[in-house]
XYZ file of C-alpha atoms in Angstrom:
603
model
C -79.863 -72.387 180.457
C -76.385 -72.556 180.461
C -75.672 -76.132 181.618
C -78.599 -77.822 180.011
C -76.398 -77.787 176.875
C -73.763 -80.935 176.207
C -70.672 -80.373 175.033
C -70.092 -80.400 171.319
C -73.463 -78.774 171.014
C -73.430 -75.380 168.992
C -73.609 -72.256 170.945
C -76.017 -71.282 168.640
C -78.442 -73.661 170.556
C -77.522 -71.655 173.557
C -78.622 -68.193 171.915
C -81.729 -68.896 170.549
C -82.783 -69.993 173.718
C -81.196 -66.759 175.677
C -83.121 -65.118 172.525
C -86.294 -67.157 173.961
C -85.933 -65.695 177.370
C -87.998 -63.372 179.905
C -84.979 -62.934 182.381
C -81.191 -63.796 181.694
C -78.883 -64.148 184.632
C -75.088 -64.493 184.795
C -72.695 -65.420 187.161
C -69.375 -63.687 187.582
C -67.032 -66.108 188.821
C -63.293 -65.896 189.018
C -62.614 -68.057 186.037
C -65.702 -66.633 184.169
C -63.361 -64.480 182.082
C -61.141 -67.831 180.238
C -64.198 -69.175 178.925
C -64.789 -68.214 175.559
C -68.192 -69.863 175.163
C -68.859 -67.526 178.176
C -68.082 -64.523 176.837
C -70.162 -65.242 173.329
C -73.295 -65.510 175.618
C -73.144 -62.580 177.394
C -72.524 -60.431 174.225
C -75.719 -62.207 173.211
C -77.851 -61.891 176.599
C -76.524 -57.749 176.375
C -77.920 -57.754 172.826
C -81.549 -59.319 173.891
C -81.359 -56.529 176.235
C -81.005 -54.035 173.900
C -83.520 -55.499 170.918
C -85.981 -57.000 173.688
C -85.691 -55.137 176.763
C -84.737 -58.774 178.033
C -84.137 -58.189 182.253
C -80.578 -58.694 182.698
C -79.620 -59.786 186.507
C -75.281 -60.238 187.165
C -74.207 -62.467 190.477
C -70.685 -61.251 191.323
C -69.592 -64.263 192.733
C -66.478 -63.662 194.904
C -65.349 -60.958 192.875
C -66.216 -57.545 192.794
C -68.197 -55.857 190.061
C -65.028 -53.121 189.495
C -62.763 -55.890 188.764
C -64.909 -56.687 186.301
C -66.104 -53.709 184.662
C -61.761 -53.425 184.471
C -60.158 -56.874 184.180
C -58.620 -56.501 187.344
C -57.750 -59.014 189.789
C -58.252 -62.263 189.807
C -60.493 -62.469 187.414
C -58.324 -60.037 184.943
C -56.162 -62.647 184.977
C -58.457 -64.881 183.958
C -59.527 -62.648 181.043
C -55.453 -62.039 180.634
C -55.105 -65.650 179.242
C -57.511 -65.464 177.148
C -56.643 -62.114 175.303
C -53.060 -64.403 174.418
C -55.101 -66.835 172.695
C -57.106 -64.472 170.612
C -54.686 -61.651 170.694
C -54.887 -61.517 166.744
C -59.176 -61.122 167.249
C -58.996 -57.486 168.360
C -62.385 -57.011 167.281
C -63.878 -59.911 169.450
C -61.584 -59.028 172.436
C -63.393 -55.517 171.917
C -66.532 -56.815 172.084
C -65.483 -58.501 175.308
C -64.128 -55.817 177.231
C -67.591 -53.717 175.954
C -69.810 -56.330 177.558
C -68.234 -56.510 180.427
C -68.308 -52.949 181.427
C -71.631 -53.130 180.076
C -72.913 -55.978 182.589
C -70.841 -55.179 185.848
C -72.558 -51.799 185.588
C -76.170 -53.196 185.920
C -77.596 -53.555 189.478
C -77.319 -56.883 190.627
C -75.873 -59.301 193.490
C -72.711 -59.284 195.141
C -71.620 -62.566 196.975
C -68.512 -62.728 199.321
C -68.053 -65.562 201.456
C -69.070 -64.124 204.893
C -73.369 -65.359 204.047
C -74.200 -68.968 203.469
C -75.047 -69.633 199.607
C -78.175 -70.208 200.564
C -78.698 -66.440 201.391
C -77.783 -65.366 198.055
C -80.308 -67.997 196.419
C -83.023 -67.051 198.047
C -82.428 -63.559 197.000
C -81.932 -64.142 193.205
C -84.701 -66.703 193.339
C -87.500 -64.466 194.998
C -86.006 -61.226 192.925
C -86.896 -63.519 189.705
C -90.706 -64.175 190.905
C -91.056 -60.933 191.301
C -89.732 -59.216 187.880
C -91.639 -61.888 186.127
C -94.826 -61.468 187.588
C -94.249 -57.697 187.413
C -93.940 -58.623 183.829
C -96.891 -60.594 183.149
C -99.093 -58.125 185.016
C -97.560 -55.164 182.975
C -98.842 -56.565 180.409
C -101.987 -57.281 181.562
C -102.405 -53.937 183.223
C -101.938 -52.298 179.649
C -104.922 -53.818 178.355
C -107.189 -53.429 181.440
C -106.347 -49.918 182.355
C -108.964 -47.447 183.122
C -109.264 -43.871 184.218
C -109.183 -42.934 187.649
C -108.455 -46.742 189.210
C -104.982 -45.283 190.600
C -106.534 -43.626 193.250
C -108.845 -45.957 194.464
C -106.454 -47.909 194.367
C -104.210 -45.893 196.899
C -107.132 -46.024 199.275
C -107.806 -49.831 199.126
C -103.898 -50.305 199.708
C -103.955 -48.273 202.492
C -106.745 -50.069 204.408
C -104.701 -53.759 203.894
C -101.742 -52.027 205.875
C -99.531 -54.173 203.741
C -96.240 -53.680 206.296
C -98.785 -55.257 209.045
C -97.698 -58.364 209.827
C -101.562 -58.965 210.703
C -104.319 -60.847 208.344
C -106.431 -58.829 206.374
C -109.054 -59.042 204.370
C -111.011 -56.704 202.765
C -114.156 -56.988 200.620
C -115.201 -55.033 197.836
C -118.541 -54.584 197.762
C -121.282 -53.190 195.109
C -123.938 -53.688 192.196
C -122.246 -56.250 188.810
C -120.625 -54.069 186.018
C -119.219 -51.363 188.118
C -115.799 -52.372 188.233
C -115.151 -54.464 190.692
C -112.876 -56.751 189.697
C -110.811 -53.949 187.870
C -110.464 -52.577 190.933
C -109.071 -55.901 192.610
C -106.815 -57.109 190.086
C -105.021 -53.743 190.098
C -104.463 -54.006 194.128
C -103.305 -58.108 193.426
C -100.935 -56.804 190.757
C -99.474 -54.080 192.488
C -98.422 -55.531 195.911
C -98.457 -59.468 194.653
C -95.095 -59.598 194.456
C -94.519 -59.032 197.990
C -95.931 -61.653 199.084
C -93.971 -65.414 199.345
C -97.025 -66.715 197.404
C -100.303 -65.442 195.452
C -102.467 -66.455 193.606
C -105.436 -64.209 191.987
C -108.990 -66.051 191.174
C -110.837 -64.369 188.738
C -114.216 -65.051 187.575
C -115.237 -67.457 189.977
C -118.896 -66.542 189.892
C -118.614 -67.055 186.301
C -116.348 -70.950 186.616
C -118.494 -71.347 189.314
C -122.075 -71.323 187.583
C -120.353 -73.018 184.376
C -119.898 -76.264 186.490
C -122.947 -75.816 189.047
C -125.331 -73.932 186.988
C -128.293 -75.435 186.212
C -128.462 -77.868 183.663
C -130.645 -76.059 180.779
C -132.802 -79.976 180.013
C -134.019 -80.123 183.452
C -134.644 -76.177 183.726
C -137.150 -77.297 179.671
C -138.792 -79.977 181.618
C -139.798 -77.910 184.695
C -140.963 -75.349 182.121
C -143.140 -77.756 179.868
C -144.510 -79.950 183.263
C -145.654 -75.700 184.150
C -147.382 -75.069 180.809
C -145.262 -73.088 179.709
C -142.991 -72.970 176.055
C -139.516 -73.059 176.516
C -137.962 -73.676 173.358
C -139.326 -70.454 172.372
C -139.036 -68.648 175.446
C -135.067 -69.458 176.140
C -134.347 -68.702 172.577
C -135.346 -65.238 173.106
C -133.700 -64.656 176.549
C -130.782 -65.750 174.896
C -130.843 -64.042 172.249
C -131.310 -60.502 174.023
C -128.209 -62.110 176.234
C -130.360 -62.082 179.404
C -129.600 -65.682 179.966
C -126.162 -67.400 178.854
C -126.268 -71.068 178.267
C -122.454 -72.129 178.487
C -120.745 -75.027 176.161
C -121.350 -77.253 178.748
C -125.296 -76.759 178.657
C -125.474 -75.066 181.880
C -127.825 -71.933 181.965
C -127.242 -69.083 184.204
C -128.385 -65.470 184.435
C -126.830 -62.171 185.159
C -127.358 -60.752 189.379
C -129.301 -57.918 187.584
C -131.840 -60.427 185.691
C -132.658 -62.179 189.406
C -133.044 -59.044 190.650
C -135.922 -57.650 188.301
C -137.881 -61.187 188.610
C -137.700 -60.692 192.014
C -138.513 -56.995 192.150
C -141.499 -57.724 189.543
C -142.737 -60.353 192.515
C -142.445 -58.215 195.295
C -144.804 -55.470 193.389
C -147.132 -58.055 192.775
C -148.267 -57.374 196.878
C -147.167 -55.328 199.649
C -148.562 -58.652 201.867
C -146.046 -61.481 201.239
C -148.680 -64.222 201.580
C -150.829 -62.435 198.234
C -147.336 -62.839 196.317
C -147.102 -65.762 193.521
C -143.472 -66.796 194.703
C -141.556 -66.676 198.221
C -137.702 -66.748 198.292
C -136.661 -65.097 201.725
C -137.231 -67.297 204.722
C -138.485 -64.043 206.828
C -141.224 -64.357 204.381
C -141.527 -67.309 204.295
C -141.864 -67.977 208.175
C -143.962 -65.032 208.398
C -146.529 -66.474 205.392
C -146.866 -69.868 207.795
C -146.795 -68.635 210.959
C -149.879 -66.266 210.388
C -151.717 -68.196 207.861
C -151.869 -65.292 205.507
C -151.457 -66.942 202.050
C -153.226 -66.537 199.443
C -151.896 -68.462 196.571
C -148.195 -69.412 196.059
C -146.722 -71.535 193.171
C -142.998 -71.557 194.586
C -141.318 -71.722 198.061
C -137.177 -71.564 198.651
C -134.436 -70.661 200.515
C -136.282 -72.398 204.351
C -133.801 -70.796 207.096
C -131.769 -73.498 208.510
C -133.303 -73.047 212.010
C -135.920 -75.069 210.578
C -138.885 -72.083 212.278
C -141.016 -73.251 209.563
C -143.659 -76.340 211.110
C -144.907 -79.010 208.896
C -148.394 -77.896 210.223
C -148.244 -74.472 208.474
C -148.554 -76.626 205.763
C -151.917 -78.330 205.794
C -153.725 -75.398 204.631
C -155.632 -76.063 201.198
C -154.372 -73.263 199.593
C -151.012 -75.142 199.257
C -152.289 -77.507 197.063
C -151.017 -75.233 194.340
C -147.415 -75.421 195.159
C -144.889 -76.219 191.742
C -141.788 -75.826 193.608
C -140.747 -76.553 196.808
C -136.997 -76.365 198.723
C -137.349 -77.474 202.234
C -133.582 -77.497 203.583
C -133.800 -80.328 206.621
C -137.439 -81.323 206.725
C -138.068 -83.289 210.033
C -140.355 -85.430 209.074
C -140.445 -88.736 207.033
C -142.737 -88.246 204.422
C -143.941 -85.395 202.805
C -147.629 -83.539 203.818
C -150.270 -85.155 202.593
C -151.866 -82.057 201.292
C -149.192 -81.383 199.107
C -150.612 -82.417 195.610
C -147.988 -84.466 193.380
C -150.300 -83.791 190.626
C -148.786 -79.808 190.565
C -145.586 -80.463 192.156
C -143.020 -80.043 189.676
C -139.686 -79.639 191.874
C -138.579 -80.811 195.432
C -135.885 -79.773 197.037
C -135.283 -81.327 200.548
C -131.698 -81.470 201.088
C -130.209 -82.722 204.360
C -133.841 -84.084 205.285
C -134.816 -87.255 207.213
C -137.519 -88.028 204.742
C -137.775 -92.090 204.051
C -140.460 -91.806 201.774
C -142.266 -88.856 199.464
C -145.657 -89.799 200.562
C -147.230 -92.879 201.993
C -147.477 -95.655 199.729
C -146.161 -93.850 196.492
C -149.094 -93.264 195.497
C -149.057 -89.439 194.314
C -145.830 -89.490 191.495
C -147.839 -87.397 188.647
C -145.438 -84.609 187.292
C -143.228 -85.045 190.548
C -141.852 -87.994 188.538
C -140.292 -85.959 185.756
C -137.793 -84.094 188.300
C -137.162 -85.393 191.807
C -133.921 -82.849 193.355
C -133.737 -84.168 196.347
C -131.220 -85.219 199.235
C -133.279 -87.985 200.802
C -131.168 -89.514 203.155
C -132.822 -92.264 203.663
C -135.388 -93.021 200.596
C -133.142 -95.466 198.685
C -131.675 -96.872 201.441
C -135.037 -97.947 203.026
C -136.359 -99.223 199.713
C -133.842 -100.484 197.624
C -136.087 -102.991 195.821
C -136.141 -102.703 192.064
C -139.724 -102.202 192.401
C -138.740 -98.361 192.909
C -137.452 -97.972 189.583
C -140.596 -97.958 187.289
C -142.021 -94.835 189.654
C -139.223 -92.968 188.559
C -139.345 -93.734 184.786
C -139.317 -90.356 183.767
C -136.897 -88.953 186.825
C -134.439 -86.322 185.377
C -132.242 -85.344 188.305
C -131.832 -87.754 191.264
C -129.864 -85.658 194.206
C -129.058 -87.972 197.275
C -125.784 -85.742 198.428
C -125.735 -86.634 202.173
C -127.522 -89.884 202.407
C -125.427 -91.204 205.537
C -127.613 -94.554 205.088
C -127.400 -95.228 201.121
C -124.750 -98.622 201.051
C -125.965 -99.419 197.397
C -128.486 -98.443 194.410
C -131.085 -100.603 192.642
C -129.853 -102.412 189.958
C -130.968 -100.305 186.579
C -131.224 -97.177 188.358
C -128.289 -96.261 185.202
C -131.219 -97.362 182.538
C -133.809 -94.648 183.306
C -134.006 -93.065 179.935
C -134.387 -89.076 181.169
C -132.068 -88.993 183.838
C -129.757 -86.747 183.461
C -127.873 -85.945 186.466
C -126.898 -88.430 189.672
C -125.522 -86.913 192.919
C -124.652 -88.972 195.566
C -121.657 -86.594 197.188
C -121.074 -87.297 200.624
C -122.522 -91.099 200.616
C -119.521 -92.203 202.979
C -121.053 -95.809 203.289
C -121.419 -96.379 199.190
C -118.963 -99.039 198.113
C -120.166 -99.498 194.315
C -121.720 -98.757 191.793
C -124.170 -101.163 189.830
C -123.062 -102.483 186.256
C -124.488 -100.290 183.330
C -125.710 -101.493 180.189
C -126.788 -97.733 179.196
C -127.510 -94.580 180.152
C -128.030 -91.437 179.580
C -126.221 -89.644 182.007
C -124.164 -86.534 181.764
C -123.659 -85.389 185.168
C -122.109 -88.203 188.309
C -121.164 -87.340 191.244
C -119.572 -89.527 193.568
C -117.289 -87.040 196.198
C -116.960 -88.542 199.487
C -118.012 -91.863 198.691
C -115.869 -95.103 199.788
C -115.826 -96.270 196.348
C -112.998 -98.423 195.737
C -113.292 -99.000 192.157
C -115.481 -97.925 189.082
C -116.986 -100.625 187.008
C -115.239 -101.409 183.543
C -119.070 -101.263 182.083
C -118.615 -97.128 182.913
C -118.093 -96.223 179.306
C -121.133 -97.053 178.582
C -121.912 -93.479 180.222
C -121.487 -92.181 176.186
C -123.132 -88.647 177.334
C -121.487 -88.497 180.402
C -119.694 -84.864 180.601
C -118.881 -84.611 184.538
C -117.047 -87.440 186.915
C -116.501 -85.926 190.143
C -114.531 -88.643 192.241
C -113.308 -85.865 194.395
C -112.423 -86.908 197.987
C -112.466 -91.309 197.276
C -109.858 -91.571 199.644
C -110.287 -95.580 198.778
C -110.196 -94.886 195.113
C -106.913 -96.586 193.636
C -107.168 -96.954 190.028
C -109.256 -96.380 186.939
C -110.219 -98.845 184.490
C -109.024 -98.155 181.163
C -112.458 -98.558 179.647
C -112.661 -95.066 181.516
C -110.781 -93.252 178.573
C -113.855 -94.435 175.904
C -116.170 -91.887 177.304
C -115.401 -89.311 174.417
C -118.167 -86.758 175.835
C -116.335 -86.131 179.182
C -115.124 -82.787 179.939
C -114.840 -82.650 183.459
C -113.072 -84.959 185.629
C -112.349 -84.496 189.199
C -109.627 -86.313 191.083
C -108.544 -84.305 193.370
C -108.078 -85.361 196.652
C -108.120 -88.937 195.885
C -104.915 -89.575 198.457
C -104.784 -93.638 197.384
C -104.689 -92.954 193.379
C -101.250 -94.182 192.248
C -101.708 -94.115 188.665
C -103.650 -92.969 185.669
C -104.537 -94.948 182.395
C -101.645 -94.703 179.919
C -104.703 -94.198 177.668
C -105.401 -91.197 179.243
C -105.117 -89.358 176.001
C -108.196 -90.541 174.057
C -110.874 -88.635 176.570
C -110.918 -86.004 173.406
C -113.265 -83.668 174.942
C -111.556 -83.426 178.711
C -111.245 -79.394 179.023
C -110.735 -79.991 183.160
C -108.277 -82.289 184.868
C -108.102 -81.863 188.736
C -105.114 -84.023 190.169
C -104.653 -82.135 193.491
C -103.545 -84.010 196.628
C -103.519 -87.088 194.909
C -100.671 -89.756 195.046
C -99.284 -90.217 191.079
C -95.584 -90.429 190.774
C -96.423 -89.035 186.270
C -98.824 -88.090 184.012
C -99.261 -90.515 181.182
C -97.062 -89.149 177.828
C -100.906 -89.606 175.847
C -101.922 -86.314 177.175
C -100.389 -84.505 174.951
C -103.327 -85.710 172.722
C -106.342 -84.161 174.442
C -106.303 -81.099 172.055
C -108.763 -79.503 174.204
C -107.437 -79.587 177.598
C -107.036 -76.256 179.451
C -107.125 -76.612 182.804
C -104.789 -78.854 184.784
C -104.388 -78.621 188.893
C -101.595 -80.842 190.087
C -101.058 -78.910 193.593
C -100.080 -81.040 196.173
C -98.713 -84.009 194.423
C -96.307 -84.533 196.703
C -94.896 -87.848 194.364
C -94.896 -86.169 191.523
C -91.619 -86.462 189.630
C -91.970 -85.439 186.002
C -94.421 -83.883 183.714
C -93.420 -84.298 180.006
C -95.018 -82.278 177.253
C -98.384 -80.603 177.479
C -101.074 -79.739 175.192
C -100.648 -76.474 173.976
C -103.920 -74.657 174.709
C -103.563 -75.089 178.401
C -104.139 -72.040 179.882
C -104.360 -72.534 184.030
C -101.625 -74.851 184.884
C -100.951 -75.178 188.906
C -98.201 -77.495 190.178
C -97.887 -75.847 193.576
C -96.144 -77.771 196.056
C -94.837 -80.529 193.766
C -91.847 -81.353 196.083
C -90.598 -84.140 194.451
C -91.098 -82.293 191.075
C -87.816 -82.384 189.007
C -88.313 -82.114 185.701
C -90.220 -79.718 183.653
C -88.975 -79.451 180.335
C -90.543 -79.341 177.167
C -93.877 -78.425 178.583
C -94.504 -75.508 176.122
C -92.804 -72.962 173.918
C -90.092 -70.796 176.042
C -91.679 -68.112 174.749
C -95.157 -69.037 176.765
C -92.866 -70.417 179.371
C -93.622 -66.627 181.693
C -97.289 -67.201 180.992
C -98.532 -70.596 181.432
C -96.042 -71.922 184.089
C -97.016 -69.093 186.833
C -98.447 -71.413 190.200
C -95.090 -73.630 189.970
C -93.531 -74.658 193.031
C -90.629 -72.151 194.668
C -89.089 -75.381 195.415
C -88.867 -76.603 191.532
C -87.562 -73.042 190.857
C -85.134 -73.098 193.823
C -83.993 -76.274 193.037
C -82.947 -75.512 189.054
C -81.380 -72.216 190.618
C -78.633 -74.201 193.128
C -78.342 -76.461 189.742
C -77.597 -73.574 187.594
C -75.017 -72.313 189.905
C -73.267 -75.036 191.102
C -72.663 -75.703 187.447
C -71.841 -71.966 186.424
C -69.313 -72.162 189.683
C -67.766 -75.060 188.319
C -66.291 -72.819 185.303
């Protein structure tokens, strides 16, 4: 842009980066015609145009586009005085005259005096979102094409009633694979732009299951403590890509996949209670309430109405059970017919269980994975006692526990755990010191934790922080930045965190940084050096005044809302300026606009 340039700089500077450019716009003013420098660029933006289809967008500025496609008027005279200077150039005053009549004839905007500037602004500005998002999604579109989407198309658009002022939405509904999403993104791309904002989310089922799939270690343990063999039997789901297991070790199947296991179940018995596995609660109340089971190894998915009686229970053919969810179980221990000694998983979130069964004294295989949200069990025993039960405890969940103020000292130490969730603990303060661990997965969202201790990078395997929602949360230690494993960390929503580590930089492996809604006035200059980074969310910021460079492989960058955001230069190559800067704020883009003219008016 025009007046990011200092004088004495080359106006070569100033092509290459008009060469650089999705969308060129210039501003006819009176005096535009005595500038020389002026002139050169607009012979250069007309010649992008040509070689690159550059957009081209003129702003007659209190002149009118016939005086310039002629040199009359006012601003003839200003082009007048400078035809004496050069009048022995006849060549360049040719190429002058061409560009002119070349540019005034292009549709653009006319500006008299009778509108507020602010009117004319907001036109150029909003006419700008919308060519370069028309331009992105061209582009897109010309990969993704496929026969016969146009008319579905038509008939999707016509159910939104786009001219309705109403809200609608609309779902689209059917099997994976069919084109669903096709189908969508052609609809977003083709009205998008009428819209003040938009934003299109794709693959969320798929970003969605890569941070809250299951993690594959737990998934091997649950299949070993079951007799089965899961280092051969993954290998070959994987390898006939019926399974995915992402970078981040997560595992997760295709809708298709669930739907066979399930279908293969359901044959097993017309009579739910002869089947090996119940997963619909009508089922499953139906199994209880009439006592008709036979044998089942798994029971999920307990309807929130909580039909299902602890009673139904008691019946000895439960003893069997492997797996059991139990979303808010009443009671405050678990049925004493339920045999520890089979129980592999248990699932209780949201319960008011204190303790799994009286005394402790059934752990067997229960002790190699524990999911559950017990909302009182730590809380009611935190004695360090607790901790050798749970010696080979993989995943400890405890989202929820209104109760839990603190955790045993060494719960960090136990040598399988691999996840910690204790989301939504509004009344936990701290955590305990760590002197190792072998962690990958901590969640803390929700909690009042004011600080994290400096002995945190000794979490060497950790690979997920989520800190979302620590409203008391003000700083991090700088020991955070050792934990060289982490590729996930959540801030967002932390509306006390002022600053981040300058060191920010050495977390090598950070893919995910999510700033949102918290209250940083920068982002350290050292993170440039995470390599890896792709996905940054700084929405909200609302004290955010610069971002400096970025790595280059960033690939999802959202500053939306950034009001105090000024400056953005330097964050990547113009030429994957259109591409990677798409969710900035209007107002950052508004802003540079009254900048650029209020300098281009001052010619």
């Amino acid at each position: 842009m025009r007046y990011q340039l200092n004088r004495g700089d080359e106006i070569s500077v100033s092509c290459e980066r008009i060469e650089a450019s999705a969308i060129s716009v210039i501003i006819f003013s009176e005096s535009y015609a005595s500038s020389r420098w002026c002139l050169d660029e607009l012979a250069e933006i007309l010649e992008c145009k040509k070689e690159y289809a550059q957009i081209v967008l003129p702003v007659f500025y209190r002149v009118d586009p016939s005086d310039v496609r002629n040199q009359t008027g006012s601003f003839g005279d200003s082009f007048s005085k400078l035809e004496e200077r050069f009048e022995q150039n006849s060549e360049k005053l040719q190429t002058w005259r061409k560009g002119l009549r070349e540019a005034a004839g292009l549709s653009g905007f006319h500006y008299c005096s009778i509108r507020p500037e602010s009117g004319l602004i907001n036109e150029v500005v909003n006419h700008i979102l919308k060519r370069l998002l028309e331009e992105v999604f061209r582009l897109q579109d010309n990969k993704n094409q496929m026969v016969g989407v146009e008319s579905i198309v038509e008939e999707i658009e016509s159910l939104l009633a786009v001219e309705s002022k109403d809200v609608y939405c609309l779902g689209i509904w059917g099997i994976g694979g069919i084109g669903k999403t096709t189908i969508a993104r052609a609809i977003f791309d083709k009205i998008s732009s009428d819209f003040e904002g938009s934003c299109f989310l794709e693959n969320v089922r798929e970003e969605s299951q890569d941070q809250e799939g299951e993690d594959v270690n737990p998934v091997m343990k649950f299949l070993n403590a079951s007799g089965f063999y899961p280092e051969i039997g993954i290998s070959v789901l994987v390898d006939k890509s019926l399974i995915v297991i992402s970078n981040n070790n997560k595992i997760t199947m295709h809708d298709w996949l669930q739907e066979l296991g399930r279908d293969i179940v359901s044959q097993e018995s017309i009579d739910p209670g002869n089947r090996s596995r119940l997963w619909h609660h009508e089922d499953i109340y139906k199994v209880l309430t009439y006592n008709t089971v036979q044998f089942i190894g798994g029971i999920s998915s307990f309807n929130r109405e909580n039909k299902c009686k602890v009673s139904y229970l008691e019946d000895p053919r439960f003893t069997e059970v492997k797996y059991l969810h139990w979303h808010g179980y009443p009671l405050k221990s678990m049925p004493s017919n339920i045999c520890a000694e089979q129980l592999v998983f248990l699932e209780v979130p949201n319960s008011s269980i204190e303790q799994l069964w009286d005394g402790m004294k059934h752990r067997g295989k229960l002790n190699q994975i524990i999911h559950a949200t017990c909302k009182m069990l730590i809380a009611k025993t935190p004695n360090p006692t607790l901790i050798p039960h749970l010696n080979k405890l993989v995943i400890l969940n405890l989202r929820g526990s209104k109760s839990l103020k603190s955790l045993p000292a060494g719960i960090f130490n136990l040598e399988f755990l691999t996840t910690l969730d204790l989301s939504g603990c509004p009344k936990l303060k701290r955590l305990p010191e760590i002197s190792s661990s072998n962690t990958s997965c901590l969640f803390l969202s929700g909690t009042a934790i004011e600080e994290l201790p400096s002995s945190i990078e000794l979490l060497l395997r950790l690979e997920y922080l989520d800190l979302s929602d620590c409203k008391r949360l003000k700083s991090l230690p700088s020991s955070l930045c050792k934990l060289k494993s982490l590729e996930i960390l959540d801030l967002s929503g932390c509306s006390n965190l002022q600053r981040l580590p300058e060191c920010l930089g050495q977390l090598s492996s950070l893919g995910t940084l999510l700033l949102e809604e918290t209250n940083i006035e920068r982002i350290p200059e050292s993170i440039i050096q995470i390599s890896v980074l792709t996905y940054l969310r700084l929405s909200y910021c609302e004290r955010l005044q610069s971002v400096r460079k970025l790595p280059s492989l960033i690939r999802w960058l959202d500053a939306n809302n950034c009001t105090s955001l000024q400056s953005l230069s330097g964050l990547f190559p113009s030429s994957e300026f259109i591409y990677k800067q798409r969710f900035l704020t209007r107002a950052i883009i508004l802003n540079r606009m009254v900048i650029l003219l209020q300098e281009l008016l001052k010619i």
